[in-house]
């Protein structure tokens, strides 16, 4: 990883957020207090800060015939890691946007799935057929 990113987001429950990211997704946690928690998502730091009820207007968009959330964040992983996360999360019988292949047989071909965390954020896990094509147009 060249440079990890940091993102800070409001959350409804520190306990439920930790449970989702650590137990369901397999991430780890770092520094934390009663009012915030740092999640290590593949070397990237996401800080969730307990906040009062909040709402994001999250319109969807259509890509290759699939309705996808326009407001989301995600992580790009290798295929083995993607399969591990998908299998683990799917076995929990949690809601997810079913795995799909996008740009089949084209530059940028990838598979992804989305899950919703306890705060209502959509989280995408994506793996590219060719990792060198991530930013190619």
Tab-separated table of N, CA, C and O in Angstrom:
chain	number	residue	atom	x	y	z
A	1	UNK	N	0.849	-1.167	0.000
A	1	UNK	CA	0.000	0.000	0.000
A	1	UNK	C	0.896	1.231	0.000
A	1	UNK	O	1.779	1.354	0.829
A	2	UNK	N	0.647	2.135	-0.927
A	2	UNK	CA	1.445	3.350	-1.021
A	2	UNK	C	1.102	4.339	0.092
A	2	UNK	O	1.963	4.788	0.820
A	3	UNK	N	-0.148	4.706	0.203
A	3	UNK	CA	-0.566	5.696	1.181
A	3	UNK	C	-1.941	5.320	1.724
A	3	UNK	O	-2.911	5.296	0.977
A	4	UNK	N	-2.046	5.063	3.026
A	4	UNK	CA	-3.362	4.751	3.578
A	4	UNK	C	-4.216	6.006	3.673
A	4	UNK	O	-3.703	7.104	3.806
A	5	UNK	N	-5.527	5.828	3.585
A	5	UNK	CA	-6.413	6.982	3.757
A	5	UNK	C	-7.037	6.951	5.143
A	5	UNK	O	-7.075	5.932	5.814
A	6	UNK	N	-7.547	8.101	5.563
A	6	UNK	CA	-8.292	8.244	6.808
A	6	UNK	C	-9.617	8.896	6.465
A	6	UNK	O	-9.675	9.838	5.678
A	7	UNK	N	-10.679	8.375	7.047
A	7	UNK	CA	-11.998	8.950	6.854
A	7	UNK	C	-12.691	8.952	8.215
A	7	UNK	O	-12.567	7.997	8.986
A	8	UNK	N	-13.404	10.013	8.511
A	8	UNK	CA	-14.141	10.113	9.762
A	8	UNK	C	-15.621	10.247	9.442
A	8	UNK	O	-16.003	11.082	8.617
A	9	UNK	N	-16.445	9.406	10.098
A	9	UNK	CA	-17.872	9.372	9.811
A	9	UNK	C	-18.669	9.327	11.118
A	9	UNK	O	-18.227	8.708	12.087
A	10	UNK	N	-19.839	9.928	11.124
A	10	UNK	CA	-20.681	9.797	12.311
A	10	UNK	C	-21.255	8.386	12.392
A	10	UNK	O	-21.408	7.708	11.372
A	11	UNK	N	-21.559	7.934	13.613
A	11	UNK	CA	-22.196	6.637	13.779
A	11	UNK	C	-23.245	6.710	14.868
A	11	UNK	O	-23.228	7.607	15.715
A	12	UNK	N	-24.144	5.760	14.857
A	12	UNK	CA	-25.238	5.710	15.817
A	12	UNK	C	-24.806	4.974	17.080
A	12	UNK	O	-25.080	5.406	18.182
A	13	UNK	N	-24.086	3.846	16.915
A	13	UNK	CA	-23.692	3.015	18.050
A	13	UNK	C	-22.265	2.524	17.867
A	13	UNK	O	-21.968	1.838	16.882
A	14	UNK	N	-21.397	2.853	18.806
A	14	UNK	CA	-20.012	2.369	18.766
A	14	UNK	C	-20.010	0.836	18.858
A	14	UNK	O	-19.318	0.156	18.106
A	15	UNK	N	-20.814	0.287	19.764
A	15	UNK	CA	-20.867	-1.166	19.978
A	15	UNK	C	-21.288	-1.904	18.700
A	15	UNK	O	-20.637	-2.879	18.290
A	16	UNK	N	-22.365	-1.465	18.061
A	16	UNK	CA	-22.848	-2.132	16.843
A	16	UNK	C	-21.890	-1.929	15.672
A	16	UNK	O	-21.725	-2.814	14.835
A	17	UNK	N	-21.271	-0.760	15.605
A	17	UNK	CA	-20.298	-0.495	14.550
A	17	UNK	C	-19.097	-1.422	14.700
A	17	UNK	O	-18.638	-2.033	13.727
A	18	UNK	N	-18.587	-1.549	15.912
A	18	UNK	CA	-17.457	-2.450	16.175
A	18	UNK	C	-17.846	-3.892	15.841
A	18	UNK	O	-17.089	-4.604	15.177
A	19	UNK	N	-19.010	-4.319	16.274
A	19	UNK	CA	-19.478	-5.680	16.006
A	19	UNK	C	-19.506	-5.950	14.502
A	19	UNK	O	-19.040	-6.989	14.031
A	20	UNK	N	-20.050	-5.018	13.730
A	20	UNK	CA	-20.141	-5.193	12.277
A	20	UNK	C	-18.760	-5.298	11.643
A	20	UNK	O	-18.462	-6.252	10.933
A	21	UNK	N	-17.912	-4.306	11.882
A	21	UNK	CA	-16.620	-4.259	11.196
A	21	UNK	C	-15.658	-5.342	11.682
A	21	UNK	O	-14.916	-5.918	10.884
A	22	UNK	N	-15.647	-5.647	12.955
A	22	UNK	CA	-14.708	-6.636	13.493
A	22	UNK	C	-15.260	-8.051	13.337
A	22	UNK	O	-14.592	-8.927	12.787
A	23	UNK	N	-16.475	-8.291	13.796
A	23	UNK	CA	-17.023	-9.650	13.781
A	23	UNK	C	-17.551	-10.081	12.413
A	23	UNK	O	-17.311	-11.203	11.990
A	24	UNK	N	-18.265	-9.204	11.723
A	24	UNK	CA	-18.868	-9.591	10.447
A	24	UNK	C	-17.913	-9.470	9.268
A	24	UNK	O	-17.916	-10.322	8.383
A	25	UNK	N	-17.112	-8.413	9.228
A	25	UNK	CA	-16.233	-8.153	8.096
A	25	UNK	C	-14.821	-8.685	8.328
A	25	UNK	O	-14.117	-9.039	7.404
A	26	UNK	N	-14.373	-8.748	9.580
A	26	UNK	CA	-13.036	-9.253	9.878
A	26	UNK	C	-11.976	-8.180	9.988
A	26	UNK	O	-10.787	-8.475	9.997
A	27	UNK	N	-12.399	-6.913	10.072
A	27	UNK	CA	-11.435	-5.824	10.263
A	27	UNK	C	-10.985	-5.832	11.727
A	27	UNK	O	-11.529	-6.569	12.552
A	28	UNK	N	-10.008	-5.006	12.040
A	28	UNK	CA	-9.573	-4.887	13.426
A	28	UNK	C	-9.839	-3.460	13.904
A	28	UNK	O	-10.127	-2.573	13.113
A	29	UNK	N	-9.762	-3.265	15.205
A	29	UNK	CA	-9.967	-1.919	15.724
A	29	UNK	C	-8.724	-1.485	16.475
A	29	UNK	O	-7.921	-2.293	16.912
A	30	UNK	N	-8.582	-0.178	16.587
A	30	UNK	CA	-7.417	0.387	17.254
A	30	UNK	C	-7.854	1.284	18.385
A	30	UNK	O	-8.656	0.890	19.226
A	31	UNK	N	-7.355	2.503	18.347
A	31	UNK	CA	-7.686	3.448	19.411
A	31	UNK	C	-9.192	3.607	19.487
A	31	UNK	O	-9.875	3.592	18.467
A	32	UNK	N	-9.703	3.761	20.722
A	32	UNK	CA	-11.137	3.939	20.868
A	32	UNK	C	-11.452	4.490	22.248
A	32	UNK	O	-10.650	4.378	23.172
A	33	UNK	N	-12.600	5.124	22.339
A	33	UNK	CA	-13.127	5.613	23.608
A	33	UNK	C	-14.606	5.247	23.625
A	33	UNK	O	-15.089	4.546	22.726
A	34	UNK	N	-15.323	5.762	24.570
A	34	UNK	CA	-16.758	5.530	24.639
A	34	UNK	C	-17.479	6.227	23.483
A	34	UNK	O	-18.554	5.816	23.079
A	35	UNK	N	-16.854	7.276	22.917
A	35	UNK	CA	-17.511	8.089	21.892
A	35	UNK	C	-16.957	7.947	20.485
A	35	UNK	O	-17.487	8.545	19.562
A	36	UNK	N	-15.883	7.202	20.298
A	36	UNK	CA	-15.349	6.989	18.948
A	36	UNK	C	-14.502	5.723	18.907
A	36	UNK	O	-14.038	5.231	19.925
A	37	UNK	N	-14.318	5.201	17.665
A	37	UNK	CA	-13.514	3.998	17.449
A	37	UNK	C	-12.799	4.118	16.109
A	37	UNK	O	-13.369	4.602	15.134
A	38	UNK	N	-11.542	3.710	16.082
A	38	UNK	CA	-10.792	3.614	14.832
A	38	UNK	C	-10.872	2.180	14.339
A	38	UNK	O	-10.571	1.238	15.080
A	39	UNK	N	-11.275	2.015	13.087
A	39	UNK	CA	-11.328	0.702	12.444
A	39	UNK	C	-10.184	0.634	11.434
A	39	UNK	O	-9.979	1.558	10.644
A	40	UNK	N	-9.432	-0.461	11.469
A	40	UNK	CA	-8.374	-0.707	10.507
A	40	UNK	C	-8.969	-1.561	9.389
A	40	UNK	O	-9.141	-2.763	9.533
A	41	UNK	N	-9.326	-0.923	8.290
A	41	UNK	CA	-9.915	-1.605	7.143
A	41	UNK	C	-8.840	-1.748	6.076
A	41	UNK	O	-8.588	-0.840	5.295
A	42	UNK	N	-8.136	-2.878	6.127
A	42	UNK	CA	-7.055	-3.179	5.192
A	42	UNK	C	-5.993	-2.078	5.174
A	42	UNK	O	-5.527	-1.649	4.127
A	43	UNK	N	-5.626	-1.613	6.360
A	43	UNK	CA	-4.574	-0.614	6.480
A	43	UNK	C	-5.054	0.821	6.362
A	43	UNK	O	-4.258	1.744	6.429
A	44	UNK	N	-6.343	1.015	6.185
A	44	UNK	CA	-6.917	2.350	6.098
A	44	UNK	C	-7.681	2.631	7.386
A	44	UNK	O	-8.345	1.757	7.929
A	45	UNK	N	-7.594	3.856	7.863
A	45	UNK	CA	-8.208	4.225	9.140
A	45	UNK	C	-9.547	4.909	8.922
A	45	UNK	O	-9.629	5.968	8.304
A	46	UNK	N	-10.592	4.266	9.453
A	46	UNK	CA	-11.915	4.879	9.450
A	46	UNK	C	-12.278	5.138	10.909
A	46	UNK	O	-12.300	4.217	11.718
A	47	UNK	N	-12.514	6.381	11.232
A	47	UNK	CA	-12.905	6.753	12.580
A	47	UNK	C	-14.410	6.986	12.596
A	47	UNK	O	-14.928	7.783	11.821
A	48	UNK	N	-15.100	6.248	13.453
A	48	UNK	CA	-16.532	6.424	13.634
A	48	UNK	C	-16.749	7.164	14.944
A	48	UNK	O	-16.259	6.747	15.989
A	49	UNK	N	-17.474	8.265	14.874
A	49	UNK	CA	-17.717	9.114	16.029
A	49	UNK	C	-19.208	9.082	16.353
A	49	UNK	O	-20.049	9.337	15.480
A	50	UNK	N	-19.518	8.747	17.604
A	50	UNK	CA	-20.918	8.679	18.025
A	50	UNK	C	-21.569	10.044	17.843
A	50	UNK	O	-21.039	11.060	18.263
A	51	UNK	N	-22.705	10.041	17.167
A	51	UNK	CA	-23.418	11.278	16.881
A	51	UNK	C	-24.908	11.041	17.060
A	51	UNK	O	-25.374	9.907	17.074
A	52	UNK	N	-25.637	12.117	17.167
A	52	UNK	CA	-27.088	11.997	17.198
A	52	UNK	C	-27.557	11.529	15.836
A	52	UNK	O	-26.781	11.471	14.888
A	53	UNK	N	-28.822	11.232	15.724
A	53	UNK	CA	-29.372	10.742	14.461
A	53	UNK	C	-28.982	11.673	13.316
A	53	UNK	O	-29.025	12.891	13.436
A	54	UNK	N	-28.582	11.081	12.221
A	54	UNK	CA	-28.175	11.832	11.038
A	54	UNK	C	-28.797	11.183	9.817
A	54	UNK	O	-29.265	10.049	9.873
A	55	UNK	N	-28.800	11.885	8.711
A	55	UNK	CA	-29.411	11.365	7.501
A	55	UNK	C	-28.658	11.885	6.283
A	55	UNK	O	-28.351	13.065	6.187
A	56	UNK	N	-28.342	10.982	5.400
A	56	UNK	CA	-27.743	11.362	4.134
A	56	UNK	C	-28.758	11.084	3.038
A	56	UNK	O	-29.402	10.042	3.036
A	57	UNK	N	-28.900	12.028	2.135
A	57	UNK	CA	-29.742	11.799	0.977
A	57	UNK	C	-28.910	10.971	0.009
A	57	UNK	O	-27.954	11.464	-0.562
A	58	UNK	N	-29.248	9.703	-0.143
A	58	UNK	CA	-28.415	8.773	-0.901
A	58	UNK	C	-29.125	8.254	-2.137
A	58	UNK	O	-29.634	7.142	-2.134
A	59	UNK	N	-29.176	9.030	-3.181
A	59	UNK	CA	-29.820	8.520	-4.390
A	59	UNK	C	-29.012	7.363	-4.986
A	59	UNK	O	-27.821	7.216	-4.742
A	60	UNK	N	-29.693	6.541	-5.743
A	60	UNK	CA	-29.043	5.411	-6.401
A	60	UNK	C	-28.748	5.756	-7.844
A	60	UNK	O	-29.230	6.754	-8.369
A	61	UNK	N	-27.959	4.909	-8.484
A	61	UNK	CA	-27.706	5.047	-9.906
A	61	UNK	C	-27.708	3.658	-10.518
A	61	UNK	O	-27.633	2.645	-9.819
A	62	UNK	N	-27.841	3.604	-11.835
A	62	UNK	CA	-27.866	2.320	-12.532
A	62	UNK	C	-26.572	2.154	-13.310
A	62	UNK	O	-26.162	3.046	-14.061
A	63	UNK	N	-25.906	1.017	-13.097
A	63	UNK	CA	-24.683	0.676	-13.812
A	63	UNK	C	-24.839	-0.745	-14.313
A	63	UNK	O	-25.054	-1.658	-13.523
A	64	UNK	N	-24.784	-0.900	-15.624
A	64	UNK	CA	-24.940	-2.194	-16.273
A	64	UNK	C	-26.196	-2.921	-15.791
A	64	UNK	O	-26.189	-4.108	-15.492
A	65	UNK	N	-27.281	-2.166	-15.673
A	65	UNK	CA	-28.565	-2.740	-15.317
A	65	UNK	C	-28.777	-3.023	-13.838
A	65	UNK	O	-29.830	-3.517	-13.446
A	66	UNK	N	-27.805	-2.698	-12.999
A	66	UNK	CA	-27.919	-2.924	-11.556
A	66	UNK	C	-28.136	-1.585	-10.862
A	66	UNK	O	-27.503	-0.587	-11.206
A	67	UNK	N	-29.013	-1.555	-9.868
A	67	UNK	CA	-29.226	-0.359	-9.066
A	67	UNK	C	-28.203	-0.376	-7.942
A	67	UNK	O	-28.159	-1.304	-7.138
A	68	UNK	N	-27.349	0.652	-7.915
A	68	UNK	CA	-26.262	0.732	-6.945
A	68	UNK	C	-26.360	2.032	-6.149
A	68	UNK	O	-26.877	3.031	-6.644
A	69	UNK	N	-25.846	2.023	-4.917
A	69	UNK	CA	-25.897	3.243	-4.106
A	69	UNK	C	-24.839	4.252	-4.566
A	69	UNK	O	-23.669	3.918	-4.707
A	70	UNK	N	-25.248	5.487	-4.794
A	70	UNK	CA	-24.263	6.488	-5.214
A	70	UNK	C	-23.393	6.928	-4.045
A	70	UNK	O	-22.230	7.274	-4.233
A	71	UNK	N	-23.946	6.931	-2.824
A	71	UNK	CA	-23.151	7.289	-1.654
A	71	UNK	C	-22.660	6.001	-1.013
A	71	UNK	O	-23.436	5.253	-0.410
A	72	UNK	N	-21.372	5.711	-1.189
A	72	UNK	CA	-20.769	4.528	-0.583
A	72	UNK	C	-19.263	4.714	-0.540
A	72	UNK	O	-18.717	5.619	-1.158
A	73	UNK	N	-18.602	3.879	0.225
A	73	UNK	CA	-17.152	3.811	0.191
A	73	UNK	C	-16.786	2.350	0.137
A	73	UNK	O	-17.625	1.474	0.355
A	74	UNK	N	-15.562	2.064	-0.216
A	74	UNK	CA	-15.199	0.664	-0.368
A	74	UNK	C	-13.714	0.443	-0.327
A	74	UNK	O	-12.922	1.368	-0.163
A	75	UNK	N	-13.377	-0.814	-0.522
A	75	UNK	CA	-11.984	-1.214	-0.516
A	75	UNK	C	-11.772	-2.197	-1.667
A	75	UNK	O	-12.655	-3.013	-1.974
A	76	UNK	N	-10.622	-2.076	-2.315
A	76	UNK	CA	-10.251	-2.977	-3.399
A	76	UNK	C	-9.267	-3.987	-2.824
A	76	UNK	O	-8.252	-3.602	-2.248
A	77	UNK	N	-9.589	-5.255	-2.962
A	77	UNK	CA	-8.764	-6.324	-2.402
A	77	UNK	C	-8.457	-7.349	-3.492
A	77	UNK	O	-9.057	-7.327	-4.569
A	78	UNK	N	-7.535	-8.268	-3.192
A	78	UNK	CA	-7.247	-9.341	-4.138
A	78	UNK	C	-8.393	-10.353	-4.112
A	78	UNK	O	-9.234	-10.349	-3.207
A	79	UNK	N	-8.435	-11.242	-5.104
A	79	UNK	CA	-9.557	-12.167	-5.256
A	79	UNK	C	-9.709	-13.109	-4.068
A	79	UNK	O	-10.838	-13.361	-3.610
A	80	UNK	N	-8.609	-13.625	-3.517
A	80	UNK	CA	-8.713	-14.527	-2.365
A	80	UNK	C	-9.333	-13.825	-1.168
A	80	UNK	O	-10.204	-14.381	-0.492
A	81	UNK	N	-8.906	-12.592	-0.899
A	81	UNK	CA	-9.462	-11.830	0.211
A	81	UNK	C	-10.929	-11.534	-0.037
A	81	UNK	O	-11.768	-11.664	0.855
A	82	UNK	N	-11.260	-11.146	-1.279
A	82	UNK	CA	-12.647	-10.866	-1.643
A	82	UNK	C	-13.515	-12.096	-1.382
A	82	UNK	O	-14.581	-11.992	-0.778
A	83	UNK	N	-13.069	-13.265	-1.840
A	83	UNK	CA	-13.829	-14.507	-1.641
A	83	UNK	C	-14.016	-14.822	-0.158
A	83	UNK	O	-15.089	-15.261	0.262
A	84	UNK	N	-12.980	-14.599	0.643
A	84	UNK	CA	-13.062	-14.859	2.082
A	84	UNK	C	-14.109	-13.964	2.732
A	84	UNK	O	-14.952	-14.426	3.507
A	85	UNK	N	-14.069	-12.661	2.419
A	85	UNK	CA	-15.021	-11.716	3.007
A	85	UNK	C	-16.439	-12.029	2.541
A	85	UNK	O	-17.379	-12.064	3.340
A	86	UNK	N	-16.592	-12.277	1.249
A	86	UNK	CA	-17.919	-12.572	0.699
A	86	UNK	C	-18.509	-13.819	1.358
A	86	UNK	O	-19.653	-13.821	1.806
A	87	UNK	N	-17.716	-14.883	1.452
A	87	UNK	CA	-18.192	-16.134	2.054
A	87	UNK	C	-18.554	-15.939	3.524
A	87	UNK	O	-19.596	-16.418	3.981
A	88	UNK	N	-17.694	-15.245	4.248
A	88	UNK	CA	-17.952	-15.029	5.678
A	88	UNK	C	-19.222	-14.222	5.874
A	88	UNK	O	-20.096	-14.597	6.663
A	89	UNK	N	-19.342	-13.111	5.178
A	89	UNK	CA	-20.499	-12.250	5.354
A	89	UNK	C	-21.772	-12.937	4.871
A	89	UNK	O	-22.814	-12.878	5.517
A	90	UNK	N	-21.697	-13.614	3.737
A	90	UNK	CA	-22.855	-14.309	3.179
A	90	UNK	C	-23.336	-15.417	4.116
A	90	UNK	O	-24.531	-15.650	4.239
A	91	UNK	N	-22.420	-16.082	4.805
A	91	UNK	CA	-22.802	-17.154	5.729
A	91	UNK	C	-23.553	-16.621	6.948
A	91	UNK	O	-24.257	-17.364	7.624
A	92	UNK	N	-23.410	-15.338	7.243
A	92	UNK	CA	-24.118	-14.727	8.368
A	92	UNK	C	-25.579	-14.445	8.036
A	92	UNK	O	-26.335	-14.006	8.887
A	93	UNK	N	-25.944	-14.672	6.779
A	93	UNK	CA	-27.316	-14.434	6.307
A	93	UNK	C	-27.728	-12.977	6.468
A	93	UNK	O	-28.875	-12.661	6.744
A	94	UNK	N	-26.765	-12.089	6.313
A	94	UNK	CA	-27.036	-10.655	6.383
A	94	UNK	C	-27.447	-10.165	4.997
A	94	UNK	O	-27.186	-10.812	3.991
A	95	UNK	N	-28.084	-8.994	4.951
A	95	UNK	CA	-28.466	-8.406	3.669
A	95	UNK	C	-27.234	-7.915	2.931
A	95	UNK	O	-26.369	-7.269	3.513
A	96	UNK	N	-27.163	-8.231	1.665
A	96	UNK	CA	-26.113	-7.676	0.819
A	96	UNK	C	-26.637	-7.553	-0.588
A	96	UNK	O	-27.592	-8.224	-0.962
A	97	UNK	N	-26.041	-6.635	-1.323
A	97	UNK	CA	-26.364	-6.528	-2.734
A	97	UNK	C	-25.541	-7.615	-3.405
A	97	UNK	O	-24.322	-7.644	-3.290
A	98	UNK	N	-26.216	-8.531	-4.057
A	98	UNK	CA	-25.574	-9.729	-4.589
A	98	UNK	C	-24.367	-9.392	-5.439
A	98	UNK	O	-24.354	-8.426	-6.191
A	99	UNK	N	-23.405	-10.223	-5.315
A	99	UNK	CA	-22.153	-10.129	-6.064
A	99	UNK	C	-22.447	-10.054	-7.557
A	99	UNK	O	-23.310	-10.756	-8.058
A	100	UNK	N	-21.758	-9.163	-8.240
A	100	UNK	CA	-21.929	-8.997	-9.679
A	100	UNK	C	-20.591	-8.737	-10.343
A	100	UNK	O	-19.694	-8.160	-9.736
A	101	UNK	N	-20.490	-9.151	-11.600
A	101	UNK	CA	-19.321	-8.830	-12.419
A	101	UNK	C	-19.691	-7.633	-13.283
A	101	UNK	O	-20.755	-7.615	-13.902
A	102	UNK	N	-18.818	-6.652	-13.308
A	102	UNK	CA	-19.040	-5.444	-14.097
A	102	UNK	C	-17.956	-5.307	-15.159
A	102	UNK	O	-16.814	-5.713	-14.940
A	103	UNK	N	-18.320	-4.723	-16.286
A	103	UNK	CA	-17.415	-4.498	-17.419
A	103	UNK	C	-16.806	-5.819	-17.907
A	103	UNK	O	-15.629	-5.894	-18.229
A	104	UNK	N	-17.639	-6.852	-17.969
A	104	UNK	CA	-17.194	-8.190	-18.377
A	104	UNK	C	-16.450	-8.121	-19.711
A	104	UNK	O	-16.915	-7.513	-20.665
A	105	UNK	N	-15.264	-8.733	-19.738
A	105	UNK	CA	-14.402	-8.796	-20.933
A	105	UNK	C	-14.003	-7.423	-21.454
A	105	UNK	O	-13.726	-7.258	-22.636
A	106	UNK	N	-13.989	-6.416	-20.567
A	106	UNK	CA	-13.567	-5.071	-20.931
A	106	UNK	C	-12.476	-4.608	-19.971
A	106	UNK	O	-12.269	-5.199	-18.908
A	107	UNK	N	-11.822	-3.525	-20.340
A	107	UNK	CA	-10.854	-2.909	-19.455
A	107	UNK	C	-11.565	-2.515	-18.167
A	107	UNK	O	-12.634	-1.906	-18.203
A	108	UNK	N	-11.025	-2.902	-17.033
A	108	UNK	CA	-11.634	-2.566	-15.753
A	108	UNK	C	-12.611	-3.611	-15.243
A	108	UNK	O	-13.350	-3.348	-14.290
A	109	UNK	N	-12.611	-4.805	-15.826
A	109	UNK	CA	-13.518	-5.855	-15.345
A	109	UNK	C	-13.280	-6.107	-13.859
A	109	UNK	O	-12.150	-6.237	-13.410
A	110	UNK	N	-14.376	-6.157	-13.106
A	110	UNK	CA	-14.264	-6.390	-11.668
A	110	UNK	C	-15.542	-7.016	-11.131
A	110	UNK	O	-16.586	-6.966	-11.768
A	111	UNK	N	-15.411	-7.625	-9.965
A	111	UNK	CA	-16.585	-8.123	-9.260
A	111	UNK	C	-16.681	-7.361	-7.942
A	111	UNK	O	-15.664	-6.954	-7.378
A	112	UNK	N	-17.906	-7.154	-7.508
A	112	UNK	CA	-18.088	-6.438	-6.248
A	112	UNK	C	-19.394	-6.842	-5.593
A	112	UNK	O	-20.264	-7.437	-6.214
A	113	UNK	N	-19.479	-6.528	-4.309
A	113	UNK	CA	-20.729	-6.631	-3.578
A	113	UNK	C	-20.755	-5.510	-2.555
A	113	UNK	O	-19.737	-4.961	-2.174
A	114	UNK	N	-21.974	-5.149	-2.152
A	114	UNK	CA	-22.195	-4.075	-1.193
A	114	UNK	C	-22.870	-4.640	0.050
A	114	UNK	O	-23.708	-5.534	-0.047
A	115	UNK	N	-22.506	-4.104	1.200
A	115	UNK	CA	-23.187	-4.426	2.455
A	115	UNK	C	-23.487	-3.111	3.160
A	115	UNK	O	-22.817	-2.103	2.932
A	116	UNK	N	-24.494	-3.124	4.003
A	116	UNK	CA	-24.856	-1.929	4.759
A	116	UNK	C	-24.388	-2.121	6.198
A	116	UNK	O	-24.675	-3.143	6.816
A	117	UNK	N	-23.651	-1.139	6.715
A	117	UNK	CA	-23.199	-1.233	8.100
A	117	UNK	C	-24.316	-0.759	9.035
A	117	UNK	O	-25.367	-0.307	8.569
A	118	UNK	N	-24.133	-0.885	10.345
A	118	UNK	CA	-25.214	-0.526	11.267
A	118	UNK	C	-25.586	0.952	11.271
A	118	UNK	O	-26.602	1.332	11.849
A	119	UNK	N	-24.798	1.794	10.635
A	119	UNK	CA	-25.065	3.224	10.574
A	119	UNK	C	-25.783	3.623	9.289
A	119	UNK	O	-26.094	4.791	9.087
A	120	UNK	N	-26.005	2.647	8.399
A	120	UNK	CA	-26.662	2.924	7.129
A	120	UNK	C	-25.704	3.197	5.989
A	120	UNK	O	-26.133	3.485	4.875
A	121	UNK	N	-24.383	3.124	6.232
A	121	UNK	CA	-23.405	3.340	5.162
A	121	UNK	C	-23.316	2.104	4.286
A	121	UNK	O	-23.316	0.972	4.787
A	122	UNK	N	-23.204	2.321	3.000
A	122	UNK	CA	-22.980	1.221	2.080
A	122	UNK	C	-21.483	1.061	1.886
A	122	UNK	O	-20.768	2.024	1.595
A	123	UNK	N	-21.010	-0.170	2.050
A	123	UNK	CA	-19.598	-0.508	1.950
A	123	UNK	C	-19.435	-1.487	0.798
A	123	UNK	O	-20.104	-2.515	0.758
A	124	UNK	N	-18.568	-1.162	-0.153
A	124	UNK	CA	-18.344	-2.010	-1.326
A	124	UNK	C	-17.014	-2.739	-1.190
A	124	UNK	O	-16.000	-2.149	-0.818
A	125	UNK	N	-17.036	-4.021	-1.521
A	125	UNK	CA	-15.803	-4.807	-1.650
A	125	UNK	C	-15.663	-5.150	-3.116
A	125	UNK	O	-16.587	-5.672	-3.734
A	126	UNK	N	-14.494	-4.833	-3.671
A	126	UNK	CA	-14.278	-4.945	-5.107
A	126	UNK	C	-12.946	-5.620	-5.368
A	126	UNK	O	-11.973	-5.392	-4.657
A	127	UNK	N	-12.906	-6.457	-6.412
A	127	UNK	CA	-11.646	-7.033	-6.868
A	127	UNK	C	-11.614	-6.964	-8.390
A	127	UNK	O	-12.629	-7.219	-9.049
A	128	UNK	N	-10.485	-6.570	-8.928
A	128	UNK	CA	-10.326	-6.425	-10.371
A	128	UNK	C	-9.717	-7.678	-10.972
A	128	UNK	O	-8.864	-8.323	-10.357
A	129	UNK	N	-10.155	-8.002	-12.186
A	129	UNK	CA	-9.580	-9.136	-12.916
A	129	UNK	C	-8.087	-8.902	-13.108
A	129	UNK	O	-7.270	-9.789	-12.924
A	130	UNK	N	-7.725	-7.674	-13.433
A	130	UNK	CA	-6.326	-7.272	-13.603
A	130	UNK	C	-6.091	-6.049	-12.711
A	130	UNK	O	-6.593	-4.968	-13.005
A	131	UNK	N	-5.336	-6.207	-11.645
A	131	UNK	CA	-5.143	-5.095	-10.698
A	131	UNK	C	-4.496	-3.886	-11.344
A	131	UNK	O	-4.725	-2.761	-10.929
A	132	UNK	N	-3.734	-4.094	-12.399
A	132	UNK	CA	-3.071	-2.972	-13.079
A	132	UNK	C	-4.075	-2.074	-13.819
A	132	UNK	O	-3.751	-0.960	-14.215
A	133	UNK	N	-5.324	-2.533	-13.951
A	133	UNK	CA	-6.335	-1.780	-14.690
A	133	UNK	C	-7.227	-0.903	-13.810
A	133	UNK	O	-8.171	-0.300	-14.290
A	134	UNK	N	-6.916	-0.802	-12.525
A	134	UNK	CA	-7.793	-0.081	-11.585
A	134	UNK	C	-8.083	1.357	-12.060
A	134	UNK	O	-9.220	1.804	-11.990
A	135	UNK	N	-7.078	2.056	-12.557
A	135	UNK	CA	-7.287	3.454	-12.942
A	135	UNK	C	-7.249	3.681	-14.451
A	135	UNK	O	-7.337	4.811	-14.904
A	136	UNK	N	-7.151	2.613	-15.231
A	136	UNK	CA	-7.102	2.775	-16.685
A	136	UNK	C	-8.473	3.085	-17.259
A	136	UNK	O	-9.477	2.580	-16.791
A	137	UNK	N	-8.475	3.938	-18.275
A	137	UNK	CA	-9.734	4.309	-18.929
A	137	UNK	C	-9.739	3.867	-20.370
A	137	UNK	O	-8.746	3.656	-20.971
